[in-house]
mmCIF file of N, CA and C and ligand atoms in Angstrom:
data_model
loop_
_atom_site.group_PDB
_atom_site.id
_atom_site.type_symbol
_atom_site.label_atom_id
_atom_site.label_comp_id
_atom_site.label_asym_id
_atom_site.label_seq_id
_atom_site.Cartn_x
_atom_site.Cartn_y
_atom_site.Cartn_z
ATOM 1 N N ALA A 1 -25.571 -66.864 -288.189
ATOM 2 C CA ALA A 1 -26.367 -67.388 -287.059
ATOM 3 C C ALA A 1 -26.530 -66.321 -285.970
ATOM 4 N N ASP A 2 -27.600 -66.480 -285.231
ATOM 5 C CA ASP A 2 -27.850 -65.519 -284.125
ATOM 6 C C ASP A 2 -26.780 -65.693 -283.044
ATOM 7 N N ILE A 3 -26.378 -64.631 -282.471
ATOM 8 C CA ILE A 3 -25.492 -64.696 -281.295
ATOM 9 C C ILE A 3 -26.404 -64.458 -280.092
ATOM 10 N N ILE A 4 -26.455 -65.466 -279.203
ATOM 11 C CA ILE A 4 -27.262 -65.333 -278.035
ATOM 12 C C ILE A 4 -26.338 -65.043 -276.859
ATOM 13 N N SER A 5 -26.657 -64.006 -276.063
ATOM 14 C CA SER A 5 -25.771 -63.662 -274.963
ATOM 15 C C SER A 5 -26.507 -63.691 -273.646
ATOM 16 N N THR A 6 -25.776 -63.996 -272.562
ATOM 17 C CA THR A 6 -26.341 -63.909 -271.225
ATOM 18 C C THR A 6 -26.086 -62.521 -270.704
ATOM 19 N N GLN A 7 -26.358 -62.353 -269.420
ATOM 20 C CA GLN A 7 -26.271 -60.988 -268.872
ATOM 21 C C GLN A 7 -24.891 -60.396 -268.931
ATOM 22 N N ASP A 8 -23.854 -61.275 -268.936
ATOM 23 C CA ASP A 8 -22.532 -60.659 -269.054
ATOM 24 C C ASP A 8 -21.921 -60.901 -270.465
ATOM 25 N N HIS A 9 -22.812 -61.130 -271.439
ATOM 26 C CA HIS A 9 -22.435 -61.155 -272.857
ATOM 27 C C HIS A 9 -21.460 -62.260 -273.176
ATOM 28 N N THR A 10 -21.538 -63.381 -272.506
ATOM 29 C CA THR A 10 -20.735 -64.551 -272.932
ATOM 30 C C THR A 10 -21.628 -65.451 -273.770
ATOM 31 N N VAL A 11 -21.013 -66.286 -274.578
ATOM 32 C CA VAL A 11 -21.732 -67.089 -275.541
ATOM 33 C C VAL A 11 -22.404 -68.299 -274.871
ATOM 34 N N VAL A 12 -23.648 -68.515 -275.210
ATOM 35 C CA VAL A 12 -24.393 -69.642 -274.652
ATOM 36 C C VAL A 12 -23.978 -70.942 -275.341
ATOM 37 N N GLU A 13 -23.578 -71.943 -274.585
ATOM 38 C CA GLU A 13 -23.201 -73.225 -275.121
ATOM 39 C C GLU A 13 -24.366 -74.203 -275.216
ATOM 40 N N LYS A 14 -25.301 -74.050 -274.235
ATOM 41 C CA LYS A 14 -26.448 -74.942 -274.227
ATOM 42 C C LYS A 14 -27.511 -74.342 -273.347
ATOM 43 N N GLU A 15 -28.789 -74.533 -273.690
ATOM 44 C CA GLU A 15 -29.859 -74.077 -272.821
ATOM 45 C C GLU A 15 -31.067 -74.969 -272.997
ATOM 46 N N GLY A 16 -31.907 -75.048 -271.938
ATOM 47 C CA GLY A 16 -33.080 -75.837 -271.990
ATOM 48 C C GLY A 16 -33.619 -76.102 -270.592
ATOM 49 N N TYR A 17 -34.757 -76.870 -270.550
ATOM 50 C CA TYR A 17 -35.396 -77.143 -269.262
ATOM 51 C C TYR A 17 -34.865 -78.435 -268.639
ATOM 52 N N LEU A 18 -34.635 -78.413 -267.320
ATOM 53 C CA LEU A 18 -34.415 -79.631 -266.531
ATOM 54 C C LEU A 18 -35.110 -79.468 -265.196
ATOM 55 N N LEU A 19 -35.326 -80.577 -264.524
ATOM 56 C CA LEU A 19 -35.744 -80.470 -263.099
ATOM 57 C C LEU A 19 -34.529 -80.185 -262.257
ATOM 58 N N LYS A 20 -34.706 -79.322 -261.327
ATOM 59 C CA LYS A 20 -33.559 -78.891 -260.472
ATOM 60 C C LYS A 20 -33.967 -78.864 -259.021
ATOM 61 N N ALA A 21 -33.097 -79.344 -258.133
ATOM 62 C CA ALA A 21 -33.297 -79.172 -256.684
ATOM 63 C C ALA A 21 -31.990 -78.718 -256.072
ATOM 64 N N LYS A 22 -32.019 -77.607 -255.399
ATOM 65 C CA LYS A 22 -30.809 -77.128 -254.657
ATOM 66 C C LYS A 22 -30.862 -77.845 -253.295
ATOM 67 N N ILE A 23 -29.816 -78.582 -252.941
ATOM 68 C CA ILE A 23 -29.871 -79.337 -251.673
ATOM 69 C C ILE A 23 -28.868 -78.843 -250.634
ATOM 70 N N ALA A 24 -27.983 -77.922 -251.036
ATOM 71 C CA ALA A 24 -27.120 -77.313 -250.015
ATOM 72 C C ALA A 24 -26.700 -75.904 -250.503
ATOM 73 N N ASP A 25 -26.579 -75.014 -249.519
ATOM 74 C CA ASP A 25 -26.142 -73.642 -249.785
ATOM 75 C C ASP A 25 -24.963 -73.311 -248.861
ATOM 76 N N GLY A 26 -23.827 -73.124 -249.467
ATOM 77 C CA GLY A 26 -22.604 -72.826 -248.634
ATOM 78 C C GLY A 26 -22.323 -73.957 -247.644
ATOM 79 N N GLY A 27 -22.606 -75.202 -248.061
ATOM 80 C CA GLY A 27 -22.346 -76.353 -247.193
ATOM 81 C C GLY A 27 -23.486 -76.643 -246.245
ATOM 82 N N LYS A 28 -24.481 -75.781 -246.157
ATOM 83 C CA LYS A 28 -25.612 -75.992 -245.253
ATOM 84 C C LYS A 28 -26.754 -76.699 -246.029
ATOM 85 N N LYS A 29 -27.200 -77.839 -245.475
ATOM 86 C CA LYS A 29 -28.243 -78.635 -246.155
ATOM 87 C C LYS A 29 -29.534 -77.883 -246.259
ATOM 88 N N LEU A 30 -30.183 -78.021 -247.429
ATOM 89 C CA LEU A 30 -31.494 -77.411 -247.615
ATOM 90 C C LEU A 30 -32.522 -78.498 -247.796
ATOM 91 N N ARG A 31 -33.797 -78.176 -247.490
ATOM 92 C CA ARG A 31 -34.894 -79.112 -247.786
ATOM 93 C C ARG A 31 -35.040 -79.195 -249.294
ATOM 94 N N LYS A 32 -35.103 -80.457 -249.794
ATOM 95 C CA LYS A 32 -35.204 -80.695 -251.235
ATOM 96 C C LYS A 32 -36.525 -80.222 -251.777
ATOM 97 N N ASN A 33 -36.467 -79.510 -252.861
ATOM 98 C CA ASN A 33 -37.679 -78.982 -253.485
ATOM 99 C C ASN A 33 -37.484 -78.931 -254.997
ATOM 100 N N TRP A 34 -37.930 -79.976 -255.709
ATOM 101 C CA TRP A 34 -37.742 -80.029 -257.186
ATOM 102 C C TRP A 34 -38.558 -78.995 -257.872
ATOM 103 N N SER A 35 -38.015 -78.303 -258.858
ATOM 104 C CA SER A 35 -38.807 -77.435 -259.699
ATOM 105 C C SER A 35 -38.174 -77.392 -261.115
ATOM 106 N N THR A 36 -39.006 -77.146 -262.103
ATOM 107 C CA THR A 36 -38.452 -77.010 -263.482
ATOM 108 C C THR A 36 -37.745 -75.706 -263.616
ATOM 109 N N SER A 37 -36.577 -75.718 -264.207
ATOM 110 C CA SER A 37 -35.769 -74.529 -264.371
ATOM 111 C C SER A 37 -35.256 -74.420 -265.806
ATOM 112 N N TRP A 38 -35.227 -73.205 -266.319
ATOM 113 C CA TRP A 38 -34.600 -72.955 -267.639
ATOM 114 C C TRP A 38 -33.131 -72.694 -267.380
ATOM 115 N N ILE A 39 -32.269 -73.567 -267.956
ATOM 116 C CA ILE A 39 -30.842 -73.537 -267.617
ATOM 117 C C ILE A 39 -30.039 -73.084 -268.789
ATOM 118 N N VAL A 40 -29.147 -72.136 -268.519
ATOM 119 C CA VAL A 40 -28.290 -71.536 -269.568
ATOM 120 C C VAL A 40 -26.833 -71.845 -269.166
ATOM 121 N N LEU A 41 -26.117 -72.577 -270.039
ATOM 122 C CA LEU A 41 -24.714 -72.924 -269.775
ATOM 123 C C LEU A 41 -23.826 -72.106 -270.660
ATOM 124 N N THR A 42 -22.841 -71.445 -270.026
ATOM 125 C CA THR A 42 -21.775 -70.746 -270.785
ATOM 126 C C THR A 42 -20.464 -71.398 -270.379
ATOM 127 N N ALA A 43 -19.332 -70.845 -270.864
ATOM 128 C CA ALA A 43 -18.036 -71.513 -270.633
ATOM 129 C C ALA A 43 -17.753 -71.644 -269.150
ATOM 130 N N ARG A 44 -18.108 -70.675 -268.337
ATOM 131 C CA ARG A 44 -17.666 -70.778 -266.941
ATOM 132 C C ARG A 44 -18.797 -70.731 -265.902
ATOM 133 N N LYS A 45 -20.034 -70.759 -266.377
ATOM 134 C CA LYS A 45 -21.097 -70.747 -265.360
ATOM 135 C C LYS A 45 -22.429 -71.260 -265.918
ATOM 136 N N MET A 46 -23.331 -71.550 -265.017
ATOM 137 C CA MET A 46 -24.708 -71.904 -265.368
ATOM 138 C C MET A 46 -25.637 -70.886 -264.700
ATOM 139 N N GLU A 47 -26.715 -70.554 -265.427
ATOM 140 C CA GLU A 47 -27.736 -69.700 -264.847
ATOM 141 C C GLU A 47 -29.042 -70.494 -264.801
ATOM 142 N N PHE A 48 -29.733 -70.408 -263.655
ATOM 143 C CA PHE A 48 -31.004 -71.087 -263.492
ATOM 144 C C PHE A 48 -32.112 -70.036 -263.467
ATOM 145 N N TYR A 49 -32.987 -70.114 -264.450
ATOM 146 C CA TYR A 49 -34.114 -69.172 -264.537
ATOM 147 C C TYR A 49 -35.399 -69.846 -264.111
ATOM 148 N N LYS A 50 -36.304 -69.067 -263.559
ATOM 149 C CA LYS A 50 -37.588 -69.609 -263.154
ATOM 150 C C LYS A 50 -38.362 -70.098 -264.368
ATOM 151 N N GLU A 51 -39.056 -71.212 -264.162
ATOM 152 C CA GLU A 51 -39.885 -71.726 -265.262
ATOM 153 C C GLU A 51 -41.016 -70.739 -265.539
ATOM 154 N N SER A 52 -41.341 -70.655 -266.788
ATOM 155 C CA SER A 52 -42.475 -69.797 -267.164
ATOM 156 C C SER A 52 -42.911 -70.192 -268.560
ATOM 157 N N LYS A 53 -44.183 -69.983 -268.856
ATOM 158 C CA LYS A 53 -44.619 -70.206 -270.231
ATOM 159 C C LYS A 53 -43.944 -69.202 -271.127
ATOM 160 N N GLN A 54 -43.603 -68.061 -270.603
ATOM 161 C CA GLN A 54 -42.877 -67.052 -271.363
ATOM 162 C C GLN A 54 -41.607 -66.642 -270.561
ATOM 163 N N PRO A 55 -40.619 -67.503 -270.565
ATOM 164 C CA PRO A 55 -39.464 -67.268 -269.713
ATOM 165 C C PRO A 55 -38.850 -65.868 -269.970
ATOM 166 N N ALA A 56 -38.804 -65.476 -271.224
ATOM 167 C CA ALA A 56 -38.181 -64.206 -271.549
ATOM 168 C C ALA A 56 -38.847 -63.068 -270.796
ATOM 169 N N LEU A 57 -40.189 -63.124 -270.668
ATOM 170 C CA LEU A 57 -40.903 -62.032 -269.998
ATOM 171 C C LEU A 57 -40.766 -62.135 -268.478
ATOM 172 N N ALA A 58 -41.091 -63.341 -267.942
ATOM 173 C CA ALA A 58 -41.072 -63.501 -266.470
ATOM 174 C C ALA A 58 -39.715 -63.168 -265.905
ATOM 175 N N ASN A 59 -38.659 -63.536 -266.660
ATOM 176 C CA ASN A 59 -37.303 -63.393 -266.156
ATOM 177 C C ASN A 59 -36.725 -62.018 -266.419
ATOM 178 N N LEU A 60 -37.439 -61.179 -267.122
ATOM 179 C CA LEU A 60 -36.931 -59.853 -267.417
ATOM 180 C C LEU A 60 -37.544 -58.755 -266.555
ATOM 181 N N LYS A 61 -38.278 -59.181 -265.495
ATOM 182 C CA LYS A 61 -38.819 -58.214 -264.567
ATOM 183 C C LYS A 61 -37.668 -57.435 -263.970
ATOM 184 N N PRO A 62 -37.843 -56.140 -263.721
ATOM 185 C CA PRO A 62 -36.753 -55.319 -263.177
ATOM 186 C C PRO A 62 -36.250 -55.964 -261.917
ATOM 187 N N GLY A 63 -34.936 -56.069 -261.762
ATOM 188 C CA GLY A 63 -34.362 -56.595 -260.553
ATOM 189 C C GLY A 63 -34.273 -58.125 -260.514
ATOM 190 N N TYR A 64 -34.862 -58.816 -261.492
ATOM 191 C CA TYR A 64 -34.805 -60.277 -261.444
ATOM 192 C C TYR A 64 -33.396 -60.703 -261.840
ATOM 193 N N LYS A 65 -32.848 -61.586 -260.976
ATOM 194 C CA LYS A 65 -31.521 -62.148 -261.228
ATOM 195 C C LYS A 65 -31.649 -63.659 -261.201
ATOM 196 N N PRO A 66 -31.163 -64.360 -262.247
ATOM 197 C CA PRO A 66 -31.187 -65.813 -262.171
ATOM 198 C C PRO A 66 -30.213 -66.280 -261.109
ATOM 199 N N GLU A 67 -30.402 -67.496 -260.590
ATOM 200 C CA GLU A 67 -29.364 -68.067 -259.708
ATOM 201 C C GLU A 67 -28.173 -68.429 -260.601
ATOM 202 N N CYS A 68 -26.992 -68.076 -260.142
ATOM 203 C CA CYS A 68 -25.813 -68.245 -260.964
ATOM 204 C C CYS A 68 -24.836 -69.187 -260.300
ATOM 205 N N VAL A 69 -24.311 -70.163 -261.083
ATOM 206 C CA VAL A 69 -23.425 -71.182 -260.540
ATOM 207 C C VAL A 69 -22.067 -71.084 -261.214
ATOM 208 N N ASP A 70 -21.028 -70.790 -260.430
ATOM 209 C CA ASP A 70 -19.682 -70.696 -260.949
ATOM 210 C C ASP A 70 -19.112 -72.092 -261.096
ATOM 211 N N LEU A 71 -18.709 -72.457 -262.339
ATOM 212 C CA LEU A 71 -18.277 -73.839 -262.603
ATOM 213 C C LEU A 71 -16.783 -74.019 -262.325
ATOM 214 N N CYS A 72 -16.060 -72.951 -262.026
ATOM 215 C CA CYS A 72 -14.603 -73.083 -261.713
ATOM 216 C C CYS A 72 -14.453 -73.935 -260.470
ATOM 217 N N GLY A 73 -13.769 -75.070 -260.577
ATOM 218 C CA GLY A 73 -13.505 -75.888 -259.390
ATOM 219 C C GLY A 73 -14.723 -76.708 -259.001
ATOM 220 N N ALA A 74 -15.783 -76.660 -259.782
ATOM 221 C CA ALA A 74 -17.010 -77.438 -259.418
ATOM 222 C C ALA A 74 -16.766 -78.916 -259.759
ATOM 223 N N ARG A 75 -17.596 -79.763 -259.121
ATOM 224 C CA ARG A 75 -17.565 -81.195 -259.388
ATOM 225 C C ARG A 75 -18.937 -81.614 -259.925
ATOM 226 N N ILE A 76 -18.931 -82.647 -260.761
ATOM 227 C CA ILE A 76 -20.197 -83.185 -261.290
ATOM 228 C C ILE A 76 -20.121 -84.706 -261.187
ATOM 229 N N GLU A 77 -21.154 -85.319 -260.708
ATOM 230 C CA GLU A 77 -21.191 -86.797 -260.596
ATOM 231 C C GLU A 77 -22.646 -87.330 -260.582
ATOM 232 N N TRP A 78 -22.811 -88.469 -261.189
ATOM 233 C CA TRP A 78 -24.125 -89.141 -261.113
ATOM 234 C C TRP A 78 -24.363 -89.605 -259.697
ATOM 235 N N THR A 79 -25.611 -89.580 -259.301
ATOM 236 C CA THR A 79 -25.965 -90.122 -257.975
ATOM 237 C C THR A 79 -27.215 -90.952 -258.020
ATOM 238 N N THR A 80 -27.195 -92.078 -257.313
ATOM 239 C CA THR A 80 -28.385 -92.901 -257.171
ATOM 240 C C THR A 80 -28.895 -92.863 -255.705
ATOM 241 N N GLU A 81 -28.116 -92.185 -254.856
ATOM 242 C CA GLU A 81 -28.446 -92.209 -253.448
ATOM 243 C C GLU A 81 -29.214 -90.974 -252.968
ATOM 244 N N LYS A 82 -29.144 -89.864 -253.739
ATOM 245 C CA LYS A 82 -29.719 -88.638 -253.238
ATOM 246 C C LYS A 82 -31.133 -88.403 -253.691
ATOM 247 N N SER A 83 -31.662 -89.314 -254.505
ATOM 248 C CA SER A 83 -33.012 -89.182 -254.998
ATOM 249 C C SER A 83 -33.565 -90.525 -255.374
ATOM 250 N N SER A 84 -34.873 -90.658 -255.316
ATOM 251 C CA SER A 84 -35.548 -91.887 -255.811
ATOM 252 C C SER A 84 -35.757 -91.794 -257.317
ATOM 253 N N ARG A 85 -35.527 -90.645 -257.893
ATOM 254 C CA ARG A 85 -35.690 -90.490 -259.328
ATOM 255 C C ARG A 85 -34.531 -91.093 -260.100
ATOM 256 N N LYS A 86 -34.817 -91.407 -261.395
ATOM 257 C CA LYS A 86 -33.681 -91.884 -262.261
ATOM 258 C C LYS A 86 -33.038 -90.685 -262.917
ATOM 259 N N ASN A 87 -31.805 -90.952 -263.472
ATOM 260 C CA ASN A 87 -31.097 -89.913 -264.291
ATOM 261 C C ASN A 87 -30.813 -88.630 -263.456
ATOM 262 N N VAL A 88 -30.258 -88.784 -262.284
ATOM 263 C CA VAL A 88 -29.934 -87.604 -261.458
ATOM 264 C C VAL A 88 -28.419 -87.450 -261.351
ATOM 265 N N PHE A 89 -27.958 -86.226 -261.624
ATOM 266 C CA PHE A 89 -26.555 -85.928 -261.299
ATOM 267 C C PHE A 89 -26.487 -84.727 -260.384
ATOM 268 N N GLN A 90 -25.337 -84.666 -259.718
ATOM 269 C CA GLN A 90 -25.130 -83.566 -258.714
ATOM 270 C C GLN A 90 -23.994 -82.682 -259.156
ATOM 271 N N ILE A 91 -24.184 -81.368 -259.020
ATOM 272 C CA ILE A 91 -23.099 -80.404 -259.194
ATOM 273 C C ILE A 91 -22.794 -79.783 -257.822
ATOM 274 N N THR A 92 -21.499 -79.804 -257.464
ATOM 275 C CA THR A 92 -21.078 -79.201 -256.194
ATOM 276 C C THR A 92 -20.112 -78.106 -256.515
ATOM 277 N N THR A 93 -20.367 -76.898 -256.041
ATOM 278 C CA THR A 93 -19.495 -75.783 -256.318
ATOM 279 C C THR A 93 -18.412 -75.637 -255.238
ATOM 280 N N LEU A 94 -17.391 -74.880 -255.564
ATOM 281 C CA LEU A 94 -16.274 -74.621 -254.601
ATOM 282 C C LEU A 94 -16.851 -73.954 -253.345
ATOM 283 N N SER A 95 -17.906 -73.174 -253.513
ATOM 284 C CA SER A 95 -18.496 -72.440 -252.378
ATOM 285 C C SER A 95 -19.426 -73.335 -251.519
ATOM 286 N N GLY A 96 -19.573 -74.583 -251.907
ATOM 287 C CA GLY A 96 -20.398 -75.508 -251.138
ATOM 288 C C GLY A 96 -21.886 -75.480 -251.441
ATOM 289 N N ASN A 97 -22.219 -75.044 -252.661
ATOM 290 C CA ASN A 97 -23.587 -75.170 -253.112
ATOM 291 C C ASN A 97 -23.764 -76.492 -253.846
ATOM 292 N N GLU A 98 -24.892 -77.184 -253.571
ATOM 293 C CA GLU A 98 -25.117 -78.497 -254.216
ATOM 294 C C GLU A 98 -26.446 -78.461 -254.932
ATOM 295 N N PHE A 99 -26.451 -78.897 -256.190
ATOM 296 C CA PHE A 99 -27.631 -78.941 -257.009
ATOM 297 C C PHE A 99 -27.822 -80.323 -257.573
ATOM 298 N N LEU A 100 -29.061 -80.822 -257.576
ATOM 299 C CA LEU A 100 -29.394 -82.032 -258.328
ATOM 300 C C LEU A 100 -30.132 -81.604 -259.600
ATOM 301 N N LEU A 101 -29.773 -82.270 -260.697
ATOM 302 C CA LEU A 101 -30.456 -82.009 -261.969
ATOM 303 C C LEU A 101 -30.966 -83.336 -262.491
ATOM 304 N N GLN A 102 -32.151 -83.308 -263.102
ATOM 305 C CA GLN A 102 -32.801 -84.576 -263.511
ATOM 306 C C GLN A 102 -33.670 -84.377 -264.754
ATOM 307 N N SER A 103 -33.698 -85.434 -265.585
ATOM 308 C CA SER A 103 -34.683 -85.527 -266.633
ATOM 309 C C SER A 103 -35.004 -87.002 -266.858
ATOM 310 N N ASP A 104 -36.237 -87.326 -267.177
ATOM 311 C CA ASP A 104 -36.603 -88.709 -267.462
ATOM 312 C C ASP A 104 -36.102 -89.109 -268.838
ATOM 313 N N ILE A 105 -35.735 -88.143 -269.676
ATOM 314 C CA ILE A 105 -35.306 -88.437 -271.048
ATOM 315 C C ILE A 105 -33.819 -88.673 -271.083
ATOM 316 N N ASP A 106 -33.434 -89.951 -271.350
ATOM 317 C CA ASP A 106 -32.041 -90.378 -271.186
ATOM 318 C C ASP A 106 -31.057 -89.537 -272.027
ATOM 319 N N PHE A 107 -31.322 -89.350 -273.329
ATOM 320 C CA PHE A 107 -30.359 -88.649 -274.167
ATOM 321 C C PHE A 107 -30.217 -87.205 -273.754
ATOM 322 N N LEU A 108 -31.289 -86.655 -273.257
ATOM 323 C CA LEU A 108 -31.283 -85.219 -272.856
ATOM 324 C C LEU A 108 -30.410 -84.999 -271.643
ATOM 325 N N ILE A 109 -30.560 -85.898 -270.616
ATOM 326 C CA ILE A 109 -29.757 -85.688 -269.395
ATOM 327 C C ILE A 109 -28.298 -86.012 -269.670
ATOM 328 N N LEU A 110 -28.047 -87.033 -270.565
ATOM 329 C CA LEU A 110 -26.650 -87.348 -270.948
ATOM 330 C C LEU A 110 -25.976 -86.191 -271.646
ATOM 331 N N ASP A 111 -26.694 -85.529 -272.549
ATOM 332 C CA ASP A 111 -26.139 -84.352 -273.261
ATOM 333 C C ASP A 111 -25.754 -83.265 -272.258
ATOM 334 N N TRP A 112 -26.640 -83.033 -271.283
ATOM 335 C CA TRP A 112 -26.346 -81.988 -270.286
ATOM 336 C C TRP A 112 -25.139 -82.396 -269.437
ATOM 337 N N PHE A 113 -25.133 -83.657 -268.990
ATOM 338 C CA PHE A 113 -23.982 -84.107 -268.167
ATOM 339 C C PHE A 113 -22.676 -83.846 -268.905
ATOM 340 N N HIS A 114 -22.598 -84.246 -270.171
ATOM 341 C CA HIS A 114 -21.319 -84.138 -270.894
ATOM 342 C C HIS A 114 -20.996 -82.658 -271.182
ATOM 343 N N ALA A 115 -21.992 -81.864 -271.486
ATOM 344 C CA ALA A 115 -21.743 -80.446 -271.742
ATOM 345 C C ALA A 115 -21.196 -79.755 -270.506
ATOM 346 N N ILE A 116 -21.779 -80.042 -269.332
ATOM 347 C CA ILE A 116 -21.349 -79.401 -268.105
ATOM 348 C C ILE A 116 -19.954 -79.932 -267.716
ATOM 349 N N LYS A 117 -19.758 -81.252 -267.829
ATOM 350 C CA LYS A 117 -18.474 -81.826 -267.529
ATOM 351 C C LYS A 117 -17.377 -81.260 -268.407
ATOM 352 N N ASN A 118 -17.627 -81.136 -269.710
ATOM 353 C CA ASN A 118 -16.632 -80.534 -270.600
ATOM 354 C C ASN A 118 -16.288 -79.105 -270.179
ATOM 355 N N ALA A 119 -17.325 -78.350 -269.828
ATOM 356 C CA ALA A 119 -17.081 -76.980 -269.386
ATOM 357 C C ALA A 119 -16.176 -76.950 -268.129
ATOM 358 N N ILE A 120 -16.504 -77.814 -267.180
ATOM 359 C CA ILE A 120 -15.702 -77.843 -265.934
ATOM 360 C C ILE A 120 -14.267 -78.284 -266.234
ATOM 361 N N ASP A 121 -14.101 -79.279 -267.088
ATOM 362 C CA ASP A 121 -12.776 -79.812 -267.413
ATOM 363 C C ASP A 121 -11.914 -78.780 -268.118
ATOM 364 N N ARG A 122 -12.526 -77.839 -268.830
ATOM 365 C CA ARG A 122 -11.769 -76.805 -269.546
ATOM 366 C C ARG A 122 -11.331 -75.664 -268.641
ATOM 367 N N LEU A 123 -11.961 -75.558 -267.435
ATOM 368 C CA LEU A 123 -11.716 -74.392 -266.574
ATOM 369 C C LEU A 123 -10.587 -74.666 -265.575
ATOM 370 N N PRO A 124 -9.915 -73.608 -265.115
ATOM 371 C CA PRO A 124 -8.956 -73.780 -264.007
ATOM 372 C C PRO A 124 -9.707 -74.275 -262.782
ATOM 373 N N LYS A 125 -9.009 -74.985 -261.907
ATOM 374 C CA LYS A 125 -9.707 -75.663 -260.769
ATOM 375 C C LYS A 125 -10.031 -74.733 -259.648
ATOM 376 N N GLU A 126 -9.493 -73.520 -259.625
ATOM 377 C CA GLU A 126 -9.894 -72.560 -258.584
ATOM 378 C C GLU A 126 -9.815 -71.135 -259.056
HETATM 379 C C1 I3P B 1 -39.484 -84.778 -250.331
HETATM 380 C C2 I3P B 1 -40.028 -84.809 -251.749
HETATM 381 C C3 I3P B 1 -38.929 -85.105 -252.724
HETATM 382 C C4 I3P B 1 -38.143 -86.352 -252.358
HETATM 383 C C5 I3P B 1 -37.646 -86.272 -250.944
HETATM 384 C C6 I3P B 1 -38.746 -86.021 -249.956
HETATM 385 O O1 I3P B 1 -40.560 -84.569 -249.421
HETATM 386 O O2 I3P B 1 -40.985 -85.832 -251.844
HETATM 387 O O3 I3P B 1 -39.493 -85.187 -254.036
HETATM 388 O O4 I3P B 1 -37.054 -86.467 -253.224
HETATM 389 O O5 I3P B 1 -37.009 -87.494 -250.673
HETATM 390 O O6 I3P B 1 -38.201 -85.882 -248.656
HETATM 391 P P1 I3P B 1 -41.092 -83.124 -249.016
HETATM 392 O O7 I3P B 1 -41.768 -82.525 -250.243
HETATM 393 O O8 I3P B 1 -42.012 -83.389 -247.912
HETATM 394 O O9 I3P B 1 -39.892 -82.305 -248.612
HETATM 395 P P2 I3P B 1 -36.957 -87.333 -254.567
HETATM 396 O O10 I3P B 1 -38.143 -86.998 -255.412
HETATM 397 O O11 I3P B 1 -35.680 -86.837 -255.222
HETATM 398 O O12 I3P B 1 -36.887 -88.740 -254.154
HETATM 399 P P3 I3P B 1 -35.693 -87.661 -249.829
HETATM 400 O O13 I3P B 1 -35.989 -87.181 -248.414
HETATM 401 O O14 I3P B 1 -35.373 -89.114 -249.885
HETATM 402 O O15 I3P B 1 -34.617 -86.786 -250.420
#
């Protein structure tokens, strides 16, 4: 099988498109702005890439860095209060970044929730 690696050569556990909104940065609230993101999950982090018809090309521009989320000590929980959309869960990092992730497709968002939760549960808490 192909070995797919991220920028630091760790093995990809799951990847795909979800709707994403970052709602806090370092504990500071941000204006909600949903956008489609290509998400790459590895054992200890998630990377959010900009949506593109050709993600590989758009994201390989010199100097382009995906937004990176450290899952060590992170929390994940379903929320019905932070959005009018269905199937929304929130990830909160130790550094106080908050992300909402959403898909209308039930099995797809469930798969993501459990994959991220399993990754968090396997990691040290700090
Ligand atoms: C927001 C936008 C978001 C919506 C949010 C609005 O308006 O419509 O999609 O969140 O609701 O404030 P704007 O584009 O003017 O910032 P949901 O789609 O998740 O409901 P909120 O203020 O209740 O978070």
